[in-house]
Coordinates of C-alpha atoms and ligand atoms in Angstrom, one line a residue:
X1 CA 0.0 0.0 0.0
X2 CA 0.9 3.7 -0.9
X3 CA 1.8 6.0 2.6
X4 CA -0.5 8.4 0.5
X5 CA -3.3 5.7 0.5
X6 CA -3.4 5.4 5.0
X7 CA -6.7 5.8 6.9
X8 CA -6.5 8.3 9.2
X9 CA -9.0 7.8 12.5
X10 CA -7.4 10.6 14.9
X11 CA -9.9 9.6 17.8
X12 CA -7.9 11.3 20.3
X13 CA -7.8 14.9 18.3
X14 CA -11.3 14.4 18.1
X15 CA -11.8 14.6 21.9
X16 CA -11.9 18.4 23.7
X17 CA -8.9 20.6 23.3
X18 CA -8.4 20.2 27.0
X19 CA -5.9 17.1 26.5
X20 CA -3.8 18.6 23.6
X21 CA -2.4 21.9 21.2
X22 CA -3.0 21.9 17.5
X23 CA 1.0 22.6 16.7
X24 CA 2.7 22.5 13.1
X25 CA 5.6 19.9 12.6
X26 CA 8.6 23.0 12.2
X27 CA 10.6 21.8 8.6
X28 CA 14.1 20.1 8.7
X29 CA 16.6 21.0 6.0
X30 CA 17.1 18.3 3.5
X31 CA 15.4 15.3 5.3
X32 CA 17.2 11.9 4.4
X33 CA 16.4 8.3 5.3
X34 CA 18.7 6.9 8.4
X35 CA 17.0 3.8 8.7
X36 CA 13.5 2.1 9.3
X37 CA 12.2 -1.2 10.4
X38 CA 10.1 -3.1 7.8
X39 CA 8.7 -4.9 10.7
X40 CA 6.8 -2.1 11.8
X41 CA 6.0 -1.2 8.2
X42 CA 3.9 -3.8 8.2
X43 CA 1.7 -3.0 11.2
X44 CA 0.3 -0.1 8.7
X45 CA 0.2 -2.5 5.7
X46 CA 3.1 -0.3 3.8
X47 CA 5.0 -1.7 0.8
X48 CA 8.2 -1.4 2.1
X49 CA 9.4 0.2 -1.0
X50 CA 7.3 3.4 0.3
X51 CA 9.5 4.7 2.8
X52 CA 12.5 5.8 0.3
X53 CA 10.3 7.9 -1.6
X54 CA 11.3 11.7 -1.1
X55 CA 7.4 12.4 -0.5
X56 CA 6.8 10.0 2.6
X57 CA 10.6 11.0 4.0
X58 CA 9.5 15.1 4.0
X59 CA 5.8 13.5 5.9
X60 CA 8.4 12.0 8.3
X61 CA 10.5 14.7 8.8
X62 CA 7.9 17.1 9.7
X63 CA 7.9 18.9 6.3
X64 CA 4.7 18.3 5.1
X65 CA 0.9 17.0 6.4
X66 CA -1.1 14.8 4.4
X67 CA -4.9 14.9 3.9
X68 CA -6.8 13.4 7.2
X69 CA -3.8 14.1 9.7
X70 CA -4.5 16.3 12.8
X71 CA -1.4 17.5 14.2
X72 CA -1.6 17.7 17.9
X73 CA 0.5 17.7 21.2
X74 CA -0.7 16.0 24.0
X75 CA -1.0 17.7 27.9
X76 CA 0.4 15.8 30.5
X77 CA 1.8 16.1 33.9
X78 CA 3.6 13.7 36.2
X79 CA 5.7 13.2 39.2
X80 CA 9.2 13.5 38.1
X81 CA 11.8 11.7 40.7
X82 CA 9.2 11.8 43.0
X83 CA 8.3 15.7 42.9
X84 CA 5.1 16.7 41.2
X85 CA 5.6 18.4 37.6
X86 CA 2.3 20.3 36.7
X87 CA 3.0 21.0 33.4
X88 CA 4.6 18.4 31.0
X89 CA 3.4 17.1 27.7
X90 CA 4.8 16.3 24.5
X91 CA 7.6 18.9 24.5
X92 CA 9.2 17.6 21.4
X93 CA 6.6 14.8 20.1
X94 CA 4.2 16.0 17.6
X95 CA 1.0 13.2 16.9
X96 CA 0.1 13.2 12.8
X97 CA -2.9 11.2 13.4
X98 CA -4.0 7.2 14.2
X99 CA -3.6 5.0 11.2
X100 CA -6.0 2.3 10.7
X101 CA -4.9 -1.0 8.8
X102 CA -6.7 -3.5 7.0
X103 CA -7.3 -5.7 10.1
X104 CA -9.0 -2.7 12.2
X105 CA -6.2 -1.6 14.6
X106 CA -5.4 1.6 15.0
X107 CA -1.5 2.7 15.2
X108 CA -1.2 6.6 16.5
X109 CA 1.8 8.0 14.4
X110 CA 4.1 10.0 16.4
X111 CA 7.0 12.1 15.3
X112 CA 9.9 12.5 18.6
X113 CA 12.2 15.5 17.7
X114 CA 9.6 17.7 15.4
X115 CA 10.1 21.1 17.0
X116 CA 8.9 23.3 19.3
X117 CA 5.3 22.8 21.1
X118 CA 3.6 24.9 23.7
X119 CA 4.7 22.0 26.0
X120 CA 8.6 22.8 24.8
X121 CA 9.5 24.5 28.4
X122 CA 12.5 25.7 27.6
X123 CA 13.6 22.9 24.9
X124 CA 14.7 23.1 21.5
X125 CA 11.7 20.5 20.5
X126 CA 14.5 18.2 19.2
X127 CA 16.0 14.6 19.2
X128 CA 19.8 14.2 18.2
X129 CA 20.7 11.3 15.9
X130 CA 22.5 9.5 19.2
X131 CA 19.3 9.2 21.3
X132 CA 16.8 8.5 18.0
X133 CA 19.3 5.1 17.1
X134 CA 19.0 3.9 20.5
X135 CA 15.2 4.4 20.9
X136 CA 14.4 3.2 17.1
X137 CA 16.7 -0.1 18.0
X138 CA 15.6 -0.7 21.5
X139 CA 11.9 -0.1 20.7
X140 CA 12.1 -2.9 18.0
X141 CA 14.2 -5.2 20.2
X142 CA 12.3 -5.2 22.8
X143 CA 9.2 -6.0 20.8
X144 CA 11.0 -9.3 19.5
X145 CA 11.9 -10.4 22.8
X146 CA 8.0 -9.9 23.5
X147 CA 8.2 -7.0 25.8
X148 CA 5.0 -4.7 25.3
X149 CA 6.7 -1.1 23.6
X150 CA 5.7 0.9 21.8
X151 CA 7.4 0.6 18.4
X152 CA 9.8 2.9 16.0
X153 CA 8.9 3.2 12.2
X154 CA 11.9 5.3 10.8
X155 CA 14.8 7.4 11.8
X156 CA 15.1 11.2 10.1
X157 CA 18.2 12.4 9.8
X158 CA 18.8 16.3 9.0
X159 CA 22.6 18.7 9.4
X160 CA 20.4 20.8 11.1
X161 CA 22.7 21.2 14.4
X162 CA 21.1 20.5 17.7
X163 CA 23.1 21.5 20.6
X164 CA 23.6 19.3 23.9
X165 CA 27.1 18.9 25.4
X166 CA 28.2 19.8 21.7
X167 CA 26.7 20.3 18.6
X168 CA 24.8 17.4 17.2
X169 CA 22.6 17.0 14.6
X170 CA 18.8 16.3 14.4
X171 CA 16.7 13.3 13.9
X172 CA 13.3 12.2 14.0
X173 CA 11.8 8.8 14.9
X174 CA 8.7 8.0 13.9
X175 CA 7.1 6.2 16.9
X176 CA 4.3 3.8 17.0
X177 CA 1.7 2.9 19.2
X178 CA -1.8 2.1 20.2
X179 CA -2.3 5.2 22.3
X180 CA 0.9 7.4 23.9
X181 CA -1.8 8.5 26.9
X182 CA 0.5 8.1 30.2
X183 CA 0.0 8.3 33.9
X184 CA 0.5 11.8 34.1
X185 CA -2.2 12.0 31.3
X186 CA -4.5 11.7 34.3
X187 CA -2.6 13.5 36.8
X188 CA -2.4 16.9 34.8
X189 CA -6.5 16.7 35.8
X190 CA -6.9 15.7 39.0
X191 CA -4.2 18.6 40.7
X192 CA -6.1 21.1 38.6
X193 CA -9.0 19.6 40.0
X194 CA -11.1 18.9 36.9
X195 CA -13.1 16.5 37.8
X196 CA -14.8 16.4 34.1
X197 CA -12.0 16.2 32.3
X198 CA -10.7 13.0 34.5
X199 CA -13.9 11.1 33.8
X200 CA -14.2 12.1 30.0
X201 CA -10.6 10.6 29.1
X202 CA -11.0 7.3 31.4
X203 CA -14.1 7.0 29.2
X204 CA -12.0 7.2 26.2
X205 CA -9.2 4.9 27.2
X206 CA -11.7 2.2 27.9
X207 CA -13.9 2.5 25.1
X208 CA -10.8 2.0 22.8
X209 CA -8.3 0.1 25.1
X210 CA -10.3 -2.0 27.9
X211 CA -13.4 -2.7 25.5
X212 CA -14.3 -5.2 27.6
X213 CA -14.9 -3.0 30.8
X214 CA -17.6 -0.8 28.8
X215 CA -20.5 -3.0 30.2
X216 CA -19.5 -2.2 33.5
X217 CA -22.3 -0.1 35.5
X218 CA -18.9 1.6 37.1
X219 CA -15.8 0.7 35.0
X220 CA -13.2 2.6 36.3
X221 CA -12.3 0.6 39.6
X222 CA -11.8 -2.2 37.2
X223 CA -10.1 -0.4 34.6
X224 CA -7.3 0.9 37.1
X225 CA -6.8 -2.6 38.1
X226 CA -6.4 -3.3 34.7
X227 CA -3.5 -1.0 34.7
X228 CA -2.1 -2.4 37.8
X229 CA -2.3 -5.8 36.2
X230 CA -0.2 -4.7 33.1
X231 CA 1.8 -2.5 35.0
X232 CA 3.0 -5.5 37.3
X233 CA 3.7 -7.8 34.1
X234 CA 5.4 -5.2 32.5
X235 CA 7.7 -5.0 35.2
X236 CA 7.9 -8.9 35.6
X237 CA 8.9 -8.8 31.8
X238 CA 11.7 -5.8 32.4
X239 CA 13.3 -7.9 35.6
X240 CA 13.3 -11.0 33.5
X241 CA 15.0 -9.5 30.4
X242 CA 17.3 -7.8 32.4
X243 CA 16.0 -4.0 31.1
X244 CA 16.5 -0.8 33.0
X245 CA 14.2 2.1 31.7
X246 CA 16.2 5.2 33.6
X247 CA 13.6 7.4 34.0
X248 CA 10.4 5.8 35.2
X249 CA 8.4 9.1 35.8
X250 CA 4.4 9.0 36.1
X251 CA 4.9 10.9 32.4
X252 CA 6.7 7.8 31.3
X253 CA 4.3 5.0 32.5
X254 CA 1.7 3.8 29.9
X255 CA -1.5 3.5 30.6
X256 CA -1.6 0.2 28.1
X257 CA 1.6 -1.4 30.3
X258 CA 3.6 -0.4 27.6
X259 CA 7.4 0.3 27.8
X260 CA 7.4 4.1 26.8
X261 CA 10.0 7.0 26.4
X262 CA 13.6 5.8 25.8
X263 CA 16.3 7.6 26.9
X264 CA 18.9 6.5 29.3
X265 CA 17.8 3.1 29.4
X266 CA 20.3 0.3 29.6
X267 CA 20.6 -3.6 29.8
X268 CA 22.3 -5.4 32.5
X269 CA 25.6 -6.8 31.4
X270 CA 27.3 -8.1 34.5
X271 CA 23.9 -9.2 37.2
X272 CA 23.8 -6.1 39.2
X273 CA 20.7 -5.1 41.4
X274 CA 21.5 -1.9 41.8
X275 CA 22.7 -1.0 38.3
X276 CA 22.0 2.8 37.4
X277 CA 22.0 3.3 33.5
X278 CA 20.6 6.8 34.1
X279 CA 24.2 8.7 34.4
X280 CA 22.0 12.0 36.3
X281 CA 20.1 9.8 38.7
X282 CA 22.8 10.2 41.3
X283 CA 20.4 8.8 44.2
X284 CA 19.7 5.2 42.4
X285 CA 15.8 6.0 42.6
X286 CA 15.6 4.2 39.3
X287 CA 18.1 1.3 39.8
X288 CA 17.2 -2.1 38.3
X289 CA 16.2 -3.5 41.1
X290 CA 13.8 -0.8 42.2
X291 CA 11.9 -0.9 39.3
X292 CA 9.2 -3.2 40.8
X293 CA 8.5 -0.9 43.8
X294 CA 8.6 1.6 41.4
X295 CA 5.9 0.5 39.5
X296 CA 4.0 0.1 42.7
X297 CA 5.0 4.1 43.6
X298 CA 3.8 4.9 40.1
X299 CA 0.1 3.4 40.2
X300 CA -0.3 5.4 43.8
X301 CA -0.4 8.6 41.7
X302 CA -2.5 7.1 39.4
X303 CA -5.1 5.8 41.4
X304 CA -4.9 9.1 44.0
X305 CA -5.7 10.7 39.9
X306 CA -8.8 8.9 39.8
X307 CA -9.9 9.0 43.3
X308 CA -12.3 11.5 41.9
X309 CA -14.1 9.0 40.4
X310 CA -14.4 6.5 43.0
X311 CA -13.3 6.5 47.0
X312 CA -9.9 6.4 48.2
X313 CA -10.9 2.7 49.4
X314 CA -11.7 1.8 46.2
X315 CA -9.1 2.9 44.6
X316 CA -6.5 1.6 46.5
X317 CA -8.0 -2.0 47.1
X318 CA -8.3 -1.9 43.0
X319 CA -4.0 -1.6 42.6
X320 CA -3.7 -3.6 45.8
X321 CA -3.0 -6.9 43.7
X322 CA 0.0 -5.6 42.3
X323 CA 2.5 -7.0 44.6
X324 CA 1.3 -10.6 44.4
X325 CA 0.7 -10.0 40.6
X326 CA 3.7 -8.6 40.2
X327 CA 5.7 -11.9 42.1
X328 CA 3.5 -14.4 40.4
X329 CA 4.4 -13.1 37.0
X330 CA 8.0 -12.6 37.6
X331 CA 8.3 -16.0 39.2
X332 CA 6.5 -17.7 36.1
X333 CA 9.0 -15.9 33.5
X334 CA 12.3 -17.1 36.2
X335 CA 11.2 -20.3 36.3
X336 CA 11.0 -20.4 32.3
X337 CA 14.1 -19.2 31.6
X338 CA 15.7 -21.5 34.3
X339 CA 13.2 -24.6 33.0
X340 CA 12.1 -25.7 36.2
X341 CA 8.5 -26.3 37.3
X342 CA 6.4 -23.0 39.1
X343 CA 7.0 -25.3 42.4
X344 CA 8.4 -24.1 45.8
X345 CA 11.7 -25.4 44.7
X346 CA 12.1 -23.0 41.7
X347 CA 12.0 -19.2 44.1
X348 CA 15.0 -20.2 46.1
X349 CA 17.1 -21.8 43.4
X350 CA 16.4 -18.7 41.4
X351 CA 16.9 -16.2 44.0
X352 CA 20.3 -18.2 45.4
X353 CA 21.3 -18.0 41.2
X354 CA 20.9 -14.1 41.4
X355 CA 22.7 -13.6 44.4
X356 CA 25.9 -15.7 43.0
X357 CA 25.9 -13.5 39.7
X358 CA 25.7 -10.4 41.6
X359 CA 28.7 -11.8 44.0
X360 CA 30.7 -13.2 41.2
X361 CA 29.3 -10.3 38.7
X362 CA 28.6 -12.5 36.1
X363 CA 27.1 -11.7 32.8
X364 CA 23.5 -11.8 33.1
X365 CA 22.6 -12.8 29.3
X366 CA 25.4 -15.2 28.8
X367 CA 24.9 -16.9 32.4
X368 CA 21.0 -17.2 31.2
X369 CA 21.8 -18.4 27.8
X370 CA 24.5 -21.2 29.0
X371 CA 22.2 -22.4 31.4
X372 CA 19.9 -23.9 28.4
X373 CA 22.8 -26.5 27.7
X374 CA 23.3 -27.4 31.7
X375 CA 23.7 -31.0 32.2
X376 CA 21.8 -32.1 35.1
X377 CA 23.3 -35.9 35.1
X378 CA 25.8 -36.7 37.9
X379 CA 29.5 -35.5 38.1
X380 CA 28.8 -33.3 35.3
X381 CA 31.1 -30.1 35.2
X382 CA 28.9 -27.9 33.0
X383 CA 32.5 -26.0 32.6
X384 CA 31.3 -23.4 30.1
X385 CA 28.5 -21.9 33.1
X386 CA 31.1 -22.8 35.9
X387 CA 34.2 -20.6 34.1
X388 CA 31.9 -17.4 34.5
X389 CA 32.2 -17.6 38.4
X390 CA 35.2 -16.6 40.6
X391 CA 33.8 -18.5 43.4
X392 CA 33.6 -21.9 41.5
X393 CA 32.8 -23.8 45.0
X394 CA 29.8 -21.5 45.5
X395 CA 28.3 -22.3 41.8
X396 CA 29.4 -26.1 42.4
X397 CA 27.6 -26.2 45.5
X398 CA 24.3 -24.4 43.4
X399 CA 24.5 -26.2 40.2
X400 CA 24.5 -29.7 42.4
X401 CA 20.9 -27.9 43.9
X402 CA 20.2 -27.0 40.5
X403 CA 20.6 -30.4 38.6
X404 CA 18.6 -32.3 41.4
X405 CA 15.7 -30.1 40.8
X406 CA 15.8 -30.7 37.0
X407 CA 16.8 -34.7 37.6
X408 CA 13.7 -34.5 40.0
X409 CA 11.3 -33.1 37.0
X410 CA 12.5 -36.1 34.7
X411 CA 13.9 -36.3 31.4
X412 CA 13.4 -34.4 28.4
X413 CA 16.5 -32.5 28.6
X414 CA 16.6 -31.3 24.8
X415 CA 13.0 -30.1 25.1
X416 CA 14.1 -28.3 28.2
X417 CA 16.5 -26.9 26.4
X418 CA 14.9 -26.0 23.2
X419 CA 12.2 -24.3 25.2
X420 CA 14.9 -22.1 27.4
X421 CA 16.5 -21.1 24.7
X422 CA 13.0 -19.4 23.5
X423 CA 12.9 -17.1 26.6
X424 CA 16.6 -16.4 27.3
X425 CA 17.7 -14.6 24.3
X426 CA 21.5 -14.6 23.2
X427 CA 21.3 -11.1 21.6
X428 CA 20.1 -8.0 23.3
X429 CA 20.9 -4.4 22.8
X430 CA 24.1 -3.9 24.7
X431 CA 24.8 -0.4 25.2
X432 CA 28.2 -0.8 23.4
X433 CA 26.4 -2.2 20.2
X434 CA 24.6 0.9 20.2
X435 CA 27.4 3.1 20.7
X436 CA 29.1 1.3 17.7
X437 CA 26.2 1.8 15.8
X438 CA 26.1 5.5 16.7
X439 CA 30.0 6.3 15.8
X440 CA 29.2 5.4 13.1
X441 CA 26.1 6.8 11.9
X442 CA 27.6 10.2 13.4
X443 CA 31.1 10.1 12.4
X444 CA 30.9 8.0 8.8
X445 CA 27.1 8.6 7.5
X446 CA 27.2 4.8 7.2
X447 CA 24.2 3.1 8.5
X448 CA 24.7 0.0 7.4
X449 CA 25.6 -0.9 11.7
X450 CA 21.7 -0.3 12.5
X451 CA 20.3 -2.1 9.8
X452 CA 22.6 -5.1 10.8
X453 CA 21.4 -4.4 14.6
X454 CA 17.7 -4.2 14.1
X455 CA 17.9 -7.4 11.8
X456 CA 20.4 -9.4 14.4
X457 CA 17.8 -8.2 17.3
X458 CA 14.8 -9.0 15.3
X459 CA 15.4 -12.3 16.1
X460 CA 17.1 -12.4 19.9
X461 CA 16.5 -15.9 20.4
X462 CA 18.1 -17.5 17.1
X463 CA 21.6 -18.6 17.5
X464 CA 22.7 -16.6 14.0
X465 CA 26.4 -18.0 14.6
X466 CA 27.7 -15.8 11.9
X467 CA 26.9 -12.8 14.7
X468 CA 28.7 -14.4 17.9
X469 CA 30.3 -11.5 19.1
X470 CA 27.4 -9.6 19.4
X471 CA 26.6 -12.1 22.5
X472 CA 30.0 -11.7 24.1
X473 CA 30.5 -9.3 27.3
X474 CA 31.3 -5.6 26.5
X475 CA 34.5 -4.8 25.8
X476 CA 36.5 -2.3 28.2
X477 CA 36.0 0.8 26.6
X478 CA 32.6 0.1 27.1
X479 CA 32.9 1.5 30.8
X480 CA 33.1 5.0 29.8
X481 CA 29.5 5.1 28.1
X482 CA 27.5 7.0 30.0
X483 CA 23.6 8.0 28.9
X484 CA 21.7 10.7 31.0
X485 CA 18.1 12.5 29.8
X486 CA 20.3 14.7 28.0
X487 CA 18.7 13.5 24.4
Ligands
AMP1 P1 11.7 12.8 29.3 O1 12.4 12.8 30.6 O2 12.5 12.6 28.0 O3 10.5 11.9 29.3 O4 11.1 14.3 29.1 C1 10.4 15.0 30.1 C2 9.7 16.2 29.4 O5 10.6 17.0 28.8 C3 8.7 15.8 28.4 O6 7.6 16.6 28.5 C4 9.4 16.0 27.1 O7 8.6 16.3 26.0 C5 10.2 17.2 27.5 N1 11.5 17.4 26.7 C6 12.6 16.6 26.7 N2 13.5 17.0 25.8 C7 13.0 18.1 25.2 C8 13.5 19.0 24.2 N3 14.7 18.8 23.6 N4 12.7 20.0 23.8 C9 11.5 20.1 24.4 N5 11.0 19.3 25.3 C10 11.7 18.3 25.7
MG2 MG1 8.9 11.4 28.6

């Protein structure tokens, strides 16, 4: 299909101009294609042909509208490390419209880095190249390791210089996603106590996003359970995989559980529980390991949001599940990727396994990954697992636990196996991968690093032997990378 040929649906423009600005895309100077991710192509049935034609890159790049889109900013607030923001919204994000494909779902169409908006602050409106790389590949990774995100269409790339630390130059990325309404979507509302304008976009998020909750006679105890129950798996799914968001501000938690806003994010190399990718978060508040509680934090504000729509009782009982949802889902995901049973042997064999890669600060991937191949039959050395530990009497003394439990479960060690290897993935977006990518994007104009990235990552759980250094530990240099919010 030609881009010219989308259906446009724009249901949230169409609610009151309470929850958004009408803004203008502001131009880039000769727009040219950095990459894109036929993938996502796809969700809006496009020919992938379509997306090198000069026509659809100027649409991308902010330079020109087509018939039935309705360029808006959204309103937001949120809590940002913990303080209260009252004004927010889509500083540098400009919404075209909501595509609808051929099989009825609708995929808003987002464009990060298109100038200034009323909700600027004092910004320049603008993504750099660095920042729009690592959110197009980590948005598309972390779909195909089957982590809810939003998803990345297309980088932009301009010489129109955008200065941070130095002078950079811009980029777009064209973001995808069901609906970009956020925590702090709600929040903006209920501190400027308008009651009306709380209940009018809860009625919109269900009707279009928890259909199922419309019969309700009240809905919206159930629908901000909903949330809690996504919010929790989401979480499970980020702990499991190892992911670090950086910033996890109300203005950066989806209301559909979706991973949202990538800046400083970062994956776990070495198992580390207190790993901070965010180089400005001095205090740790978003550390790996905090993320859960986090999340619990988060849906506070969201249900003290819509406490105008049902008592403070209500609302809290409705995100009181979280914890035990939360556990119960991260336990199920452990337990998969270390192929044991859901049983009251798995939680301390998994826990004990975490606490000797955070002693022995051992690769978190590679550990996982190895551990599909573990031989459970007596005297077994399983040398390959045991050479990532210093304290080889400590993983001895585990793996013996470990191999009992599987002996216990009975045979079928290759299906074991075969069925690990589908949740712990060998390739994930290692921020030294990125940075390689980046250099060279920046430095050479050759983006041939991100295309072989987004393919390699497309498929995290394939062995693609031909690619086995992008599954080794960083190298040394790797140290010195440090991401902030500075994007
Ligand atoms: P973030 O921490 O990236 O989620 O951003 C927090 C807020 O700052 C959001 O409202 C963004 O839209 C806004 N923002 C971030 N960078 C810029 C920028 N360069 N220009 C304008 N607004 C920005
Ligand atoms: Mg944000």
């Amino acid at each position: 299909m030609k881009f010219e040929s989308l259906t446009f649906d724009n249901g949230f423009a169409r609610l009151p101009e309470a929850y958004y600005s009408r803004v203008c895309p502001t131009p880039v100077p000769d727009p040219y294609l950095v990459c894109y991710s036929p993938e996502a192509l796809a969700l809006l049935d496009l020919d992938e042909r379509e997306i090198t034609r000069p026509e659809v890159i100027e649409t991308l790049a902010g330079n020109r509208l087509l018939p039935g889109m309705d360029a808006i900013a959204a309103l937001y607030a949120g809590h940002q490390f913990g303080h209260y923001v009252p004004q927010l919204g889509d500083g540098r994000a400009i919404l075209l419209g909501e595509v609808k494909n051929a099989a009825g779902a609708g995929w808003e169409m987002q464009l990060k880095g298109a100038g200034r908006t009323p909700y600027s602050r004092g910004g320049d409106g603008r993504a750099v190249l660095r920042s729009s790389i690592r959110e197009f590949l980590c948005s598309e990774a972390m779909h195909a390791l089957g982590v809810p995100t939003t998803r990345a269409l297309a980088i932009i790339g301009s010489d129109h210089p955008v200065y941070r630390e130095d002078e950079e130059t811009a980029a777009l990325v064209t973001r995808l996603a069901p609906s970009f309404v956020r925590f702090g979507s709600f929040e903006v509302f209920y501190y400027r106590n308008q009651v009306e304008s709380i209940r009018h976009l809860a009625d919109y998020v269900i009707a279009r996003y928890y259909p199922e909750l419309k019969g309700l006679a009240d809905p919206y105890p159930e629908f901000l359970r909903q949330v809690a129950l996504r919010t929790a798996d989401l979480m499970a799914q980020w702990q499991a995989v190892g992911f670090s968001h950086g910033v996890m501000n109300t203005d950066n938690m989806s209301i559909l559980g979706l991973t949202l806003d990538y800046g400083p994010f970062g994956f776990l190399d070495a198992f580390d529980p207190d790993y901070i990718c965010n180089h400005s978060d001095t205090g740790g508040r978003y550390a790996f390991g905090q993320q859960p509680d986090v999340g619990a934090w988060n849906l506070t504000k969201l249900a003290q949001a819509l406490v105008p729509l049902m008592s403070v009782e209500t609302a809290s009982s409705a995100i009181a599940e979280y914890p035990q949802a939360f556990g119960r889902a991260y336990l199920e995901r452990m337990a998969a990727k270390f192929g044991l049973a859901t049983g009251s042997d798995a939680p301390p064999l998994i826990m004990d396994a975490l606490q000797l890669l955070a002693q022995n600060r051992v690769d978190y991937t590679i550990f996982m990954r190895r551990l599909c191949d573990f031989d459970s039959s007596a005297g077994a050395g399983n040398a390959p697992l045991r050479d990532l530990f210093l304290d080889r009497a400590a993983f001895d003394a585990w793996a013996a636990r470990y191999a009992a439990a599987l002996r216990q479960q009975g045979p079928g060690a290759a299906e074991r196996g075969a069925a690990m290897r589908r949740v712990n993935p060998k390739y994930i977006l290692r921020n030294h991968l990125a940075e390689i990518a980046i250099r060279r994007a920046a430095d050479e104009r050759d983006y041939s690093e991100i295309k072989r990235l987004h393919a390699l990552l497309a498929r995290p759980f394939d062995e693609q032997p031909e690619c086995d250094s992008y599954a080794a530990e960083p190298p040394e240099w790797a140290r010195k990378i440090e991401v902030s919010c500075s994007s």
